[in-house]
Amino acid sequence: MVATHDPHDEPFFREWNTHRHVTRSRTRTTQLQHALGLTRTLPTPAILIVGSKGKGTATAAATSALAKNATVGTITSPPLRHNRERIRINGRAISHTEYARLSEIAHDAIRTLPPVTDGYLPPSGIYTQTGIAYLLQQGVDFLVIEEGLGGLSDDVSLFDYPTVGITQIFMEHSDILGNSLSSITHDLLGTITPATTSIVSHYNQPQEVWDYLAGRDIELPELELPEPELVQASTMTATNLEIGARAAATLRGRYVPIGEQELILPARASTHTPPHSDALWMVDAGINPEGIQHALTRATEELGHFHVLAGLPDVKDVDACLEVLEPFPVTFVGAGRDYLDYTHLAAHGPVLKVEDACEQALASGKNILAVGTMSVAGAVLELLDAPTHFWW
């Protein structure tokens, strides 16, 4: 959930608020697709970005590379401070007026559907589908779409994509995507269809991903996949940026490199100065051991000494993340508690509200590294009043 709520959020969360105890409904997402006048074949060239981490960075890079001489519509998930960040044109979040129009499109389409029976329309899926409909109305030249929560199980699987970019895949959201790396791989990479002509992947993937892409998985349907282009750069962030740039090149026909300094990427080891303070705060949405280690390395280089605020819900590998954080002073925080549990983290110490922890941190005058989910990052960025609505 975002820090800033808007009355126009209502249609997107309506069914989730009342039926989330059931499950997501594939039938209703298909009905919504038809109500919006969308079909599997998109009229505009599109890139899909899937993976467990780094998707937002790759999505921003692909958008930037394509936007050099074109208009690019982007759909990302989740947002940080406001849900209008989910829908962007040339890297900039749609305005409040445009968001009201998007909400109207969602409301008008949903009210034509039959009553809820087998499950709900997920918020991320409604944003994806209405976002596509809205961006096509705006006449964008390209679409860059980040999966919301999963691949085959997400609304992104209702469409074909000529290019699929794959960031690192690991155990995450096992309660939704499956309780094994094989299941998660099947879900995420099930978005690759015969219409996919280019695959760009992070070089460091579990064996399950390579088996899938090589067609060695016996559960796979007969599908000849294109040879993936593997991407490795100097850092985790640079690799994800390169995935986006390489994916964009498959549509443009020309490679445009995207450097880390070219984009404004909040919650990707971004640094901020709180009002009336000389301290530096770094915010990073690293949520697995490698991501947190990357954030710690960056913070050590840029902040020197610092205190950590860490938000690690039960759906993450809490023990492994805490092992990486062990040498550092840490305060545990929690955000999004209406849909995330912090029971495991609470066994290691008190879990404070983000707002309370930030107030204490501000009063201390110390440099701060905040790591955790996008909900945690968004709550911290809201308190810092950091801009999140543009990428360049």
mmCIF file of C-alpha atoms in Angstrom:
data_model
loop_
_atom_site.group_PDB
_atom_site.id
_atom_site.type_symbol
_atom_site.label_atom_id
_atom_site.label_comp_id
_atom_site.label_asym_id
_atom_site.label_seq_id
_atom_site.Cartn_x
_atom_site.Cartn_y
_atom_site.Cartn_z
ATOM 1 C CA MET A 1 0.000 0.000 0.000
ATOM 2 C CA VAL A 2 1.172 3.526 -0.707
ATOM 3 C CA ALA A 3 1.636 6.258 1.862
ATOM 4 C CA THR A 4 -0.716 8.678 0.088
ATOM 5 C CA HIS A 5 -4.279 7.495 -0.441
ATOM 6 C CA ASP A 6 -6.521 8.995 -3.102
ATOM 7 C CA PRO A 7 -10.311 8.655 -3.411
ATOM 8 C CA HIS A 8 -9.721 7.599 -7.015
ATOM 9 C CA ASP A 9 -7.930 4.463 -5.758
ATOM 10 C CA GLU A 10 -11.302 2.931 -4.857
ATOM 11 C CA PRO A 11 -12.186 0.974 -8.056
ATOM 12 C CA PHE A 12 -8.777 -0.694 -8.110
ATOM 13 C CA PHE A 13 -9.040 -2.016 -4.538
ATOM 14 C CA ARG A 14 -12.804 -2.573 -4.363
ATOM 15 C CA GLU A 15 -12.846 -6.338 -4.861
ATOM 16 C CA TRP A 16 -9.590 -6.940 -3.007
ATOM 17 C CA ASN A 17 -10.967 -5.123 0.043
ATOM 18 C CA THR A 18 -14.075 -7.317 0.184
ATOM 19 C CA HIS A 19 -12.923 -10.679 -1.223
ATOM 20 C CA ARG A 20 -9.166 -10.996 -0.619
ATOM 21 C CA HIS A 21 -9.788 -13.984 1.670
ATOM 22 C CA VAL A 22 -10.711 -15.968 -1.477
ATOM 23 C CA THR A 23 -8.253 -15.849 -4.393
ATOM 24 C CA ARG A 24 -7.481 -13.994 -7.603
ATOM 25 C CA SER A 25 -9.930 -14.827 -10.382
ATOM 26 C CA ARG A 26 -8.617 -15.646 -13.832
ATOM 27 C CA THR A 27 -12.182 -15.617 -15.146
ATOM 28 C CA ARG A 28 -12.777 -12.056 -13.981
ATOM 29 C CA THR A 29 -9.470 -10.765 -15.325
ATOM 30 C CA THR A 30 -10.401 -12.149 -18.750
ATOM 31 C CA GLN A 31 -13.837 -10.554 -18.452
ATOM 32 C CA LEU A 32 -12.165 -7.239 -17.609
ATOM 33 C CA GLN A 33 -9.917 -7.581 -20.657
ATOM 34 C CA HIS A 34 -12.984 -7.942 -22.871
ATOM 35 C CA ALA A 35 -14.793 -5.067 -21.124
ATOM 36 C CA LEU A 36 -11.830 -2.799 -21.875
ATOM 37 C CA GLY A 37 -11.781 -3.839 -25.526
ATOM 38 C CA LEU A 38 -8.318 -5.382 -25.237
ATOM 39 C CA THR A 39 -7.067 -8.516 -26.991
ATOM 40 C CA ARG A 40 -4.020 -10.747 -26.573
ATOM 41 C CA THR A 41 -2.279 -9.025 -29.479
ATOM 42 C CA LEU A 42 -1.323 -5.498 -28.482
ATOM 43 C CA PRO A 43 -1.352 -2.896 -31.278
ATOM 44 C CA THR A 44 1.868 -1.342 -29.956
ATOM 45 C CA PRO A 45 5.314 -2.998 -29.568
ATOM 46 C CA ALA A 46 5.730 -4.034 -25.942
ATOM 47 C CA ILE A 47 8.360 -5.238 -23.484
ATOM 48 C CA LEU A 48 7.467 -7.301 -20.422
ATOM 49 C CA ILE A 49 9.815 -7.339 -17.430
ATOM 50 C CA VAL A 50 9.520 -10.275 -14.999
ATOM 51 C CA GLY A 51 11.625 -11.499 -12.087
ATOM 52 C CA SER A 52 11.928 -11.446 -8.316
ATOM 53 C CA LYS A 53 14.001 -8.288 -7.906
ATOM 54 C CA GLY A 54 15.312 -5.444 -10.050
ATOM 55 C CA LYS A 55 12.250 -5.262 -12.287
ATOM 56 C CA GLY A 56 11.592 -1.582 -11.584
ATOM 57 C CA THR A 57 15.157 -0.602 -12.464
ATOM 58 C CA ALA A 58 15.069 -2.592 -15.710
ATOM 59 C CA THR A 59 11.656 -1.124 -16.541
ATOM 60 C CA ALA A 60 12.886 2.438 -16.010
ATOM 61 C CA ALA A 61 15.970 1.796 -18.152
ATOM 62 C CA ALA A 62 13.937 0.304 -21.006
ATOM 63 C CA THR A 63 11.567 3.266 -20.843
ATOM 64 C CA SER A 64 14.423 5.763 -20.950
ATOM 65 C CA ALA A 65 16.162 4.037 -23.860
ATOM 66 C CA LEU A 66 12.969 3.926 -25.925
ATOM 67 C CA ALA A 67 11.948 7.489 -25.056
ATOM 68 C CA LYS A 68 14.935 9.103 -26.778
ATOM 69 C CA ASN A 69 12.857 9.608 -29.937
ATOM 70 C CA ALA A 70 9.426 8.234 -29.055
ATOM 71 C CA THR A 71 6.542 8.329 -26.590
ATOM 72 C CA VAL A 72 6.655 5.429 -24.151
ATOM 73 C CA GLY A 73 3.890 4.263 -21.847
ATOM 74 C CA THR A 74 5.030 2.384 -18.750
ATOM 75 C CA ILE A 75 3.198 0.307 -16.164
ATOM 76 C CA THR A 76 5.047 -0.499 -12.937
ATOM 77 C CA SER A 77 4.167 -2.148 -9.647
ATOM 78 C CA PRO A 78 4.173 -1.414 -6.800
ATOM 79 C CA PRO A 79 4.379 2.380 -6.458
ATOM 80 C CA LEU A 80 6.122 4.229 -3.657
ATOM 81 C CA ARG A 81 4.134 7.300 -2.571
ATOM 82 C CA HIS A 82 1.073 7.447 -4.849
ATOM 83 C CA ASN A 83 -0.676 4.938 -7.081
ATOM 84 C CA ARG A 84 -0.464 7.263 -10.067
ATOM 85 C CA GLU A 85 3.240 6.340 -10.196
ATOM 86 C CA ARG A 86 2.113 2.988 -11.596
ATOM 87 C CA ILE A 87 1.249 4.583 -14.958
ATOM 88 C CA ARG A 88 3.887 6.753 -16.633
ATOM 89 C CA ILE A 89 4.426 8.466 -19.947
ATOM 90 C CA ASN A 90 8.089 9.044 -20.818
ATOM 91 C CA GLY A 91 9.109 8.298 -17.257
ATOM 92 C CA ARG A 92 6.749 10.740 -15.557
ATOM 93 C CA ALA A 93 3.777 9.612 -13.478
ATOM 94 C CA ILE A 94 0.401 10.612 -14.848
ATOM 95 C CA SER A 95 -1.147 13.716 -13.275
ATOM 96 C CA HIS A 96 -3.920 13.719 -10.676
ATOM 97 C CA THR A 97 -6.384 14.645 -13.425
ATOM 98 C CA GLU A 98 -5.175 11.798 -15.612
ATOM 99 C CA TYR A 99 -5.357 9.430 -12.651
ATOM 100 C CA ALA A 100 -8.990 10.413 -12.106
ATOM 101 C CA ARG A 101 -9.646 9.498 -15.743
ATOM 102 C CA LEU A 102 -7.877 6.154 -15.271
ATOM 103 C CA SER A 103 -10.052 5.487 -12.230
ATOM 104 C CA GLU A 104 -13.156 6.274 -14.271
ATOM 105 C CA ILE A 105 -12.093 3.781 -16.954
ATOM 106 C CA ALA A 106 -11.646 1.099 -14.282
ATOM 107 C CA HIS A 107 -14.994 1.868 -12.633
ATOM 108 C CA ASP A 108 -16.912 1.834 -15.919
ATOM 109 C CA ALA A 109 -15.381 -1.500 -16.981
ATOM 110 C CA ILE A 110 -15.790 -3.265 -13.632
ATOM 111 C CA ARG A 111 -19.445 -2.343 -13.239
ATOM 112 C CA THR A 112 -20.253 -4.248 -16.458
ATOM 113 C CA LEU A 113 -18.926 -7.512 -15.004
ATOM 114 C CA PRO A 114 -21.111 -10.172 -13.361
ATOM 115 C CA PRO A 115 -21.093 -10.515 -9.552
ATOM 116 C CA VAL A 116 -17.995 -11.922 -7.846
ATOM 117 C CA THR A 117 -18.209 -15.707 -7.454
ATOM 118 C CA ASP A 118 -14.855 -17.491 -7.849
ATOM 119 C CA GLY A 119 -12.463 -14.746 -6.750
ATOM 120 C CA TYR A 120 -11.535 -11.086 -7.027
ATOM 121 C CA LEU A 121 -9.869 -8.743 -9.495
ATOM 122 C CA PRO A 122 -6.403 -8.007 -8.039
ATOM 123 C CA PRO A 123 -5.456 -4.315 -7.788
ATOM 124 C CA SER A 124 -2.200 -4.764 -9.711
ATOM 125 C CA GLY A 125 -4.086 -6.511 -12.505
ATOM 126 C CA ILE A 126 -6.676 -3.754 -12.794
ATOM 127 C CA TYR A 127 -3.887 -1.175 -12.975
ATOM 128 C CA THR A 128 -2.147 -3.233 -15.661
ATOM 129 C CA GLN A 129 -5.200 -3.633 -17.855
ATOM 130 C CA THR A 130 -6.697 -0.167 -17.441
ATOM 131 C CA GLY A 131 -3.199 1.264 -17.756
ATOM 132 C CA ILE A 132 -2.738 -0.462 -21.105
ATOM 133 C CA ALA A 133 -6.142 0.773 -22.290
ATOM 134 C CA TYR A 134 -5.390 4.331 -21.153
ATOM 135 C CA LEU A 135 -1.884 4.449 -22.639
ATOM 136 C CA LEU A 136 -3.133 3.111 -25.967
ATOM 137 C CA GLN A 137 -5.721 5.904 -25.971
ATOM 138 C CA GLN A 138 -2.829 8.351 -25.542
ATOM 139 C CA GLY A 139 -1.185 6.979 -28.685
ATOM 140 C CA VAL A 140 2.102 5.821 -27.172
ATOM 141 C CA ASP A 141 4.683 4.346 -29.551
ATOM 142 C CA PHE A 142 5.915 1.645 -27.141
ATOM 143 C CA LEU A 143 4.743 -0.079 -23.971
ATOM 144 C CA VAL A 144 7.016 -1.254 -21.149
ATOM 145 C CA ILE A 145 5.152 -3.372 -18.605
ATOM 146 C CA GLU A 146 6.411 -4.704 -15.281
ATOM 147 C CA GLU A 147 4.607 -7.758 -13.937
ATOM 148 C CA GLY A 148 2.494 -7.021 -10.895
ATOM 149 C CA LEU A 149 2.639 -10.251 -8.897
ATOM 150 C CA GLY A 150 3.636 -13.251 -10.962
ATOM 151 C CA GLY A 151 3.515 -14.176 -14.612
ATOM 152 C CA LEU A 152 0.923 -16.758 -15.599
ATOM 153 C CA SER A 153 -0.990 -15.936 -12.415
ATOM 154 C CA ASP A 154 -0.910 -12.200 -13.194
ATOM 155 C CA ASP A 155 -2.908 -10.154 -15.696
ATOM 156 C CA VAL A 156 0.247 -9.577 -17.758
ATOM 157 C CA SER A 157 -0.186 -13.128 -19.094
ATOM 158 C CA LEU A 158 -3.307 -12.045 -20.996
ATOM 159 C CA PHE A 159 -1.067 -10.404 -23.603
ATOM 160 C CA ASP A 160 1.770 -11.329 -25.970
ATOM 161 C CA TYR A 161 5.130 -9.539 -25.883
ATOM 162 C CA PRO A 162 7.797 -9.541 -28.591
ATOM 163 C CA THR A 163 10.435 -9.032 -25.878
ATOM 164 C CA VAL A 164 10.606 -10.406 -22.338
ATOM 165 C CA GLY A 165 13.282 -9.157 -19.925
ATOM 166 C CA ILE A 166 14.119 -11.368 -16.937
ATOM 167 C CA THR A 167 15.758 -10.032 -13.790
ATOM 168 C CA GLN A 168 17.011 -12.362 -11.063
ATOM 169 C CA ILE A 169 14.557 -15.048 -9.955
ATOM 170 C CA PHE A 170 14.614 -16.502 -6.446
ATOM 171 C CA MET A 171 12.248 -17.830 -3.775
ATOM 172 C CA GLU A 172 9.662 -15.114 -3.138
ATOM 173 C CA HIS A 173 5.875 -14.948 -2.750
ATOM 174 C CA SER A 174 5.845 -18.723 -2.411
ATOM 175 C CA ASP A 175 2.345 -18.506 -0.932
ATOM 176 C CA ILE A 176 1.092 -17.216 -4.300
ATOM 177 C CA LEU A 177 3.543 -18.315 -7.001
ATOM 178 C CA GLY A 178 4.394 -21.781 -5.672
ATOM 179 C CA ASN A 179 6.543 -23.267 -2.940
ATOM 180 C CA SER A 180 9.515 -24.194 -5.120
ATOM 181 C CA LEU A 181 11.877 -22.431 -7.498
ATOM 182 C CA SER A 182 10.516 -24.602 -10.284
ATOM 183 C CA SER A 183 6.950 -23.422 -9.616
ATOM 184 C CA ILE A 184 8.004 -19.772 -9.425
ATOM 185 C CA THR A 185 10.000 -20.123 -12.646
ATOM 186 C CA HIS A 186 7.027 -21.710 -14.413
ATOM 187 C CA ASP A 187 4.776 -18.885 -13.283
ATOM 188 C CA LEU A 188 7.093 -16.023 -14.235
ATOM 189 C CA LEU A 189 8.411 -17.438 -17.508
ATOM 190 C CA GLY A 190 5.025 -18.742 -18.587
ATOM 191 C CA THR A 191 4.557 -15.257 -20.035
ATOM 192 C CA ILE A 192 6.917 -16.201 -22.883
ATOM 193 C CA THR A 193 4.748 -17.205 -25.843
ATOM 194 C CA PRO A 194 5.273 -18.057 -29.528
ATOM 195 C CA ALA A 195 4.951 -14.305 -30.168
ATOM 196 C CA THR A 196 8.111 -13.666 -28.112
ATOM 197 C CA THR A 197 11.103 -13.194 -30.394
ATOM 198 C CA SER A 198 13.661 -11.835 -27.894
ATOM 199 C CA ILE A 199 14.586 -12.785 -24.332
ATOM 200 C CA VAL A 200 17.058 -10.734 -22.279
ATOM 201 C CA SER A 201 18.064 -12.281 -18.951
ATOM 202 C CA HIS A 202 20.183 -11.591 -15.898
ATOM 203 C CA TYR A 203 23.278 -13.802 -16.111
ATOM 204 C CA ASN A 204 22.907 -15.191 -12.577
ATOM 205 C CA GLN A 205 19.826 -17.406 -12.441
ATOM 206 C CA PRO A 206 18.984 -20.671 -10.660
ATOM 207 C CA GLN A 207 19.270 -23.873 -12.688
ATOM 208 C CA GLU A 208 15.471 -24.053 -12.936
ATOM 209 C CA VAL A 209 15.493 -20.941 -15.131
ATOM 210 C CA TRP A 210 18.151 -22.320 -17.483
ATOM 211 C CA ASP A 211 16.281 -25.626 -17.740
ATOM 212 C CA TYR A 212 13.097 -23.776 -18.636
ATOM 213 C CA LEU A 213 14.752 -21.551 -21.240
ATOM 214 C CA ALA A 214 16.599 -24.516 -22.761
ATOM 215 C CA GLY A 215 13.381 -26.517 -23.052
ATOM 216 C CA ARG A 216 14.676 -29.211 -20.691
ATOM 217 C CA ASP A 217 11.717 -29.006 -18.327
ATOM 218 C CA ILE A 218 9.515 -32.053 -18.926
ATOM 219 C CA GLU A 219 6.436 -30.141 -17.768
ATOM 220 C CA LEU A 220 6.857 -27.551 -20.516
ATOM 221 C CA PRO A 221 4.557 -27.453 -23.506
ATOM 222 C CA GLU A 222 6.316 -27.844 -26.852
ATOM 223 C CA LEU A 223 7.600 -24.320 -27.374
ATOM 224 C CA GLU A 224 10.793 -23.369 -29.136
ATOM 225 C CA LEU A 225 12.178 -20.437 -27.186
ATOM 226 C CA PRO A 226 14.581 -17.874 -28.622
ATOM 227 C CA GLU A 227 18.152 -17.999 -27.329
ATOM 228 C CA PRO A 228 18.330 -15.611 -24.346
ATOM 229 C CA GLU A 229 20.755 -12.707 -24.371
ATOM 230 C CA LEU A 230 22.583 -12.846 -21.029
ATOM 231 C CA VAL A 231 23.486 -9.613 -19.279
ATOM 232 C CA GLN A 232 26.216 -9.014 -16.699
ATOM 233 C CA ALA A 233 27.510 -5.616 -15.615
ATOM 234 C CA SER A 234 29.722 -4.263 -12.830
ATOM 235 C CA THR A 235 27.040 -4.023 -10.128
ATOM 236 C CA MET A 236 23.561 -5.334 -9.376
ATOM 237 C CA THR A 237 21.979 -2.015 -10.354
ATOM 238 C CA ALA A 238 24.080 -1.716 -13.503
ATOM 239 C CA THR A 239 23.063 -5.230 -14.565
ATOM 240 C CA ASN A 240 19.361 -4.443 -14.189
ATOM 241 C CA LEU A 241 19.790 -1.178 -16.094
ATOM 242 C CA GLU A 242 21.530 -3.100 -18.858
ATOM 243 C CA ILE A 243 18.702 -5.653 -19.030
ATOM 244 C CA GLY A 244 16.314 -2.782 -19.704
ATOM 245 C CA ALA A 245 18.589 -1.138 -22.255
ATOM 246 C CA ARG A 246 19.174 -4.414 -24.120
ATOM 247 C CA ALA A 247 15.459 -5.185 -24.102
ATOM 248 C CA ALA A 248 14.737 -1.747 -25.569
ATOM 249 C CA ALA A 249 17.321 -2.353 -28.292
ATOM 250 C CA THR A 250 15.336 -5.352 -29.541
ATOM 251 C CA LEU A 251 12.442 -3.021 -30.373
ATOM 252 C CA ARG A 252 14.418 0.047 -31.470
ATOM 253 C CA GLY A 253 16.973 -1.825 -33.527
ATOM 254 C CA ARG A 254 19.613 0.331 -31.863
ATOM 255 C CA TYR A 255 21.305 -0.017 -28.476
ATOM 256 C CA VAL A 256 21.169 3.029 -26.191
ATOM 257 C CA PRO A 257 23.224 2.577 -22.992
ATOM 258 C CA ILE A 258 21.605 3.825 -19.792
ATOM 259 C CA GLY A 259 23.954 4.828 -16.979
ATOM 260 C CA GLU A 260 22.977 4.907 -13.320
ATOM 261 C CA GLN A 261 23.502 8.671 -13.176
ATOM 262 C CA GLU A 262 20.999 9.271 -15.983
ATOM 263 C CA LEU A 263 17.976 8.149 -13.991
ATOM 264 C CA ILE A 264 16.389 9.221 -10.719
ATOM 265 C CA LEU A 265 15.462 5.942 -9.053
ATOM 266 C CA PRO A 266 14.089 6.377 -5.533
ATOM 267 C CA ALA A 267 14.523 3.353 -3.261
ATOM 268 C CA ARG A 268 17.432 2.040 -5.333
ATOM 269 C CA ALA A 269 20.199 3.086 -2.927
ATOM 270 C CA SER A 270 18.911 6.644 -3.344
ATOM 271 C CA THR A 271 20.255 9.284 -0.948
ATOM 272 C CA HIS A 272 18.217 12.043 0.662
ATOM 273 C CA THR A 273 18.737 14.827 3.183
ATOM 274 C CA PRO A 274 15.896 15.239 5.692
ATOM 275 C CA PRO A 275 14.636 18.793 6.274
ATOM 276 C CA HIS A 276 16.606 20.700 8.930
ATOM 277 C CA SER A 277 19.205 17.949 9.191
ATOM 278 C CA ASP A 278 22.817 17.380 8.214
ATOM 279 C CA ALA A 279 22.346 13.614 8.189
ATOM 280 C CA LEU A 280 22.185 11.528 5.024
ATOM 281 C CA TRP A 281 19.524 8.882 4.501
ATOM 282 C CA MET A 282 19.796 6.096 1.962
ATOM 283 C CA VAL A 283 16.653 4.195 0.968
ATOM 284 C CA ASP A 284 16.835 0.836 -0.769
ATOM 285 C CA ALA A 285 14.142 -1.734 -1.516
ATOM 286 C CA GLY A 286 16.597 -4.603 -1.193
ATOM 287 C CA ILE A 287 14.704 -7.520 0.264
ATOM 288 C CA ASN A 288 16.930 -10.567 -0.239
ATOM 289 C CA PRO A 289 20.422 -11.169 1.205
ATOM 290 C CA GLU A 290 22.240 -10.132 -1.973
ATOM 291 C CA GLY A 291 20.167 -6.977 -2.327
ATOM 292 C CA ILE A 292 20.691 -5.987 1.295
ATOM 293 C CA GLN A 293 24.433 -6.658 1.032
ATOM 294 C CA HIS A 294 24.531 -4.404 -2.030
ATOM 295 C CA ALA A 295 22.740 -1.665 -0.074
ATOM 296 C CA LEU A 296 25.108 -2.057 2.888
ATOM 297 C CA THR A 297 28.122 -1.756 0.593
ATOM 298 C CA ARG A 298 26.736 1.395 -1.018
ATOM 299 C CA ALA A 299 25.851 2.881 2.364
ATOM 300 C CA THR A 300 29.324 2.166 3.738
ATOM 301 C CA GLU A 301 30.865 3.917 0.725
ATOM 302 C CA GLU A 302 28.563 6.937 0.785
ATOM 303 C CA LEU A 303 27.445 7.350 4.402
ATOM 304 C CA GLY A 304 30.350 5.987 6.435
ATOM 305 C CA HIS A 305 28.769 5.184 9.795
ATOM 306 C CA PHE A 306 25.013 4.615 9.814
ATOM 307 C CA HIS A 307 22.064 3.019 11.588
ATOM 308 C CA VAL A 308 19.784 0.585 9.742
ATOM 309 C CA LEU A 309 15.983 0.563 9.594
ATOM 310 C CA ALA A 310 14.942 -2.867 8.287
ATOM 311 C CA GLY A 311 11.463 -3.990 7.264
ATOM 312 C CA LEU A 312 11.404 -7.742 6.545
ATOM 313 C CA PRO A 313 7.961 -9.390 6.341
ATOM 314 C CA ASP A 314 7.370 -13.112 6.731
ATOM 315 C CA VAL A 315 7.138 -13.697 2.959
ATOM 316 C CA LYS A 316 10.873 -12.917 2.660
ATOM 317 C CA ASP A 317 13.892 -14.952 3.787
ATOM 318 C CA VAL A 318 14.086 -13.136 7.111
ATOM 319 C CA ASP A 319 16.828 -15.267 8.709
ATOM 320 C CA ALA A 320 19.178 -14.947 5.740
ATOM 321 C CA CYS A 321 18.629 -11.175 5.583
ATOM 322 C CA LEU A 322 19.249 -10.790 9.321
ATOM 323 C CA GLU A 323 22.495 -12.720 8.985
ATOM 324 C CA VAL A 324 23.735 -10.112 6.499
ATOM 325 C CA LEU A 325 22.608 -7.289 8.813
ATOM 326 C CA GLU A 326 24.153 -8.817 11.956
ATOM 327 C CA PRO A 327 27.269 -6.569 12.135
ATOM 328 C CA PHE A 328 25.165 -3.384 12.014
ATOM 329 C CA PRO A 329 22.935 -1.559 14.523
ATOM 330 C CA VAL A 330 19.364 -2.233 13.379
ATOM 331 C CA THR A 331 15.855 -1.083 14.241
ATOM 332 C CA PHE A 332 13.065 -3.296 12.904
ATOM 333 C CA VAL A 333 10.141 -1.601 11.168
ATOM 334 C CA GLY A 334 6.917 -2.737 9.538
ATOM 335 C CA ALA A 335 4.701 -1.243 6.840
ATOM 336 C CA GLY A 336 1.687 -2.567 4.961
ATOM 337 C CA ARG A 337 0.546 -4.495 8.016
ATOM 338 C CA ASP A 338 -2.963 -4.942 6.622
ATOM 339 C CA TYR A 339 -1.517 -7.464 4.159
ATOM 340 C CA LEU A 340 2.006 -8.243 5.436
ATOM 341 C CA ASP A 341 2.956 -10.103 8.622
ATOM 342 C CA TYR A 342 6.137 -9.487 10.615
ATOM 343 C CA THR A 343 5.831 -12.364 13.096
ATOM 344 C CA HIS A 344 9.232 -13.845 12.231
ATOM 345 C CA LEU A 345 10.996 -10.494 12.536
ATOM 346 C CA ALA A 346 9.223 -9.779 15.833
ATOM 347 C CA ALA A 347 10.837 -12.902 17.298
ATOM 348 C CA HIS A 348 14.163 -11.055 17.027
ATOM 349 C CA GLY A 349 13.027 -7.754 18.555
ATOM 350 C CA PRO A 350 10.333 -5.056 18.574
ATOM 351 C CA VAL A 351 8.914 -4.095 15.162
ATOM 352 C CA LEU A 352 8.110 -0.375 15.168
ATOM 353 C CA LYS A 353 5.821 1.570 12.903
ATOM 354 C CA VAL A 354 7.888 3.197 10.170
ATOM 355 C CA GLU A 355 6.754 6.651 11.282
ATOM 356 C CA ASP A 356 7.856 6.070 14.892
ATOM 357 C CA ALA A 357 11.208 4.608 13.876
ATOM 358 C CA CYS A 358 11.862 7.501 11.497
ATOM 359 C CA GLU A 359 11.062 10.064 14.195
ATOM 360 C CA GLN A 360 13.567 8.402 16.503
ATOM 361 C CA ALA A 361 16.134 8.238 13.706
ATOM 362 C CA LEU A 362 15.667 11.911 12.845
ATOM 363 C CA ALA A 363 16.053 12.880 16.492
ATOM 364 C CA SER A 364 19.305 10.909 16.714
ATOM 365 C CA GLY A 365 20.913 12.922 13.918
ATOM 366 C CA LYS A 366 22.587 9.756 12.594
ATOM 367 C CA ASN A 367 23.005 8.717 8.986
ATOM 368 C CA ILE A 368 20.370 6.125 8.130
ATOM 369 C CA LEU A 369 20.048 3.200 5.735
ATOM 370 C CA ALA A 370 16.427 2.087 5.297
ATOM 371 C CA VAL A 371 15.994 -1.315 3.631
ATOM 372 C CA GLY A 372 12.924 -3.446 3.080
ATOM 373 C CA THR A 373 9.840 -3.814 0.951
ATOM 374 C CA MET A 374 8.532 -1.151 -1.389
ATOM 375 C CA SER A 375 5.916 -0.406 1.289
ATOM 376 C CA VAL A 376 8.665 0.341 3.797
ATOM 377 C CA ALA A 377 10.645 2.367 1.261
ATOM 378 C CA GLY A 378 7.544 4.311 0.259
ATOM 379 C CA ALA A 379 6.689 5.149 3.863
ATOM 380 C CA VAL A 380 10.223 6.432 4.481
ATOM 381 C CA LEU A 381 10.249 8.451 1.253
ATOM 382 C CA GLU A 382 6.880 9.951 2.189
ATOM 383 C CA LEU A 383 8.290 11.161 5.511
ATOM 384 C CA LEU A 384 11.318 12.577 3.695
ATOM 385 C CA ASP A 385 8.990 14.165 1.103
ATOM 386 C CA ALA A 386 11.260 12.766 -1.608
ATOM 387 C CA PRO A 387 10.158 13.087 -5.260
ATOM 388 C CA THR A 388 9.084 9.758 -6.756
ATOM 389 C CA HIS A 389 7.012 10.800 -9.773
ATOM 390 C CA PHE A 390 9.741 11.180 -12.412
ATOM 391 C CA TRP A 391 12.722 9.132 -13.567
ATOM 392 C CA TRP A 392 14.580 11.889 -15.404
#
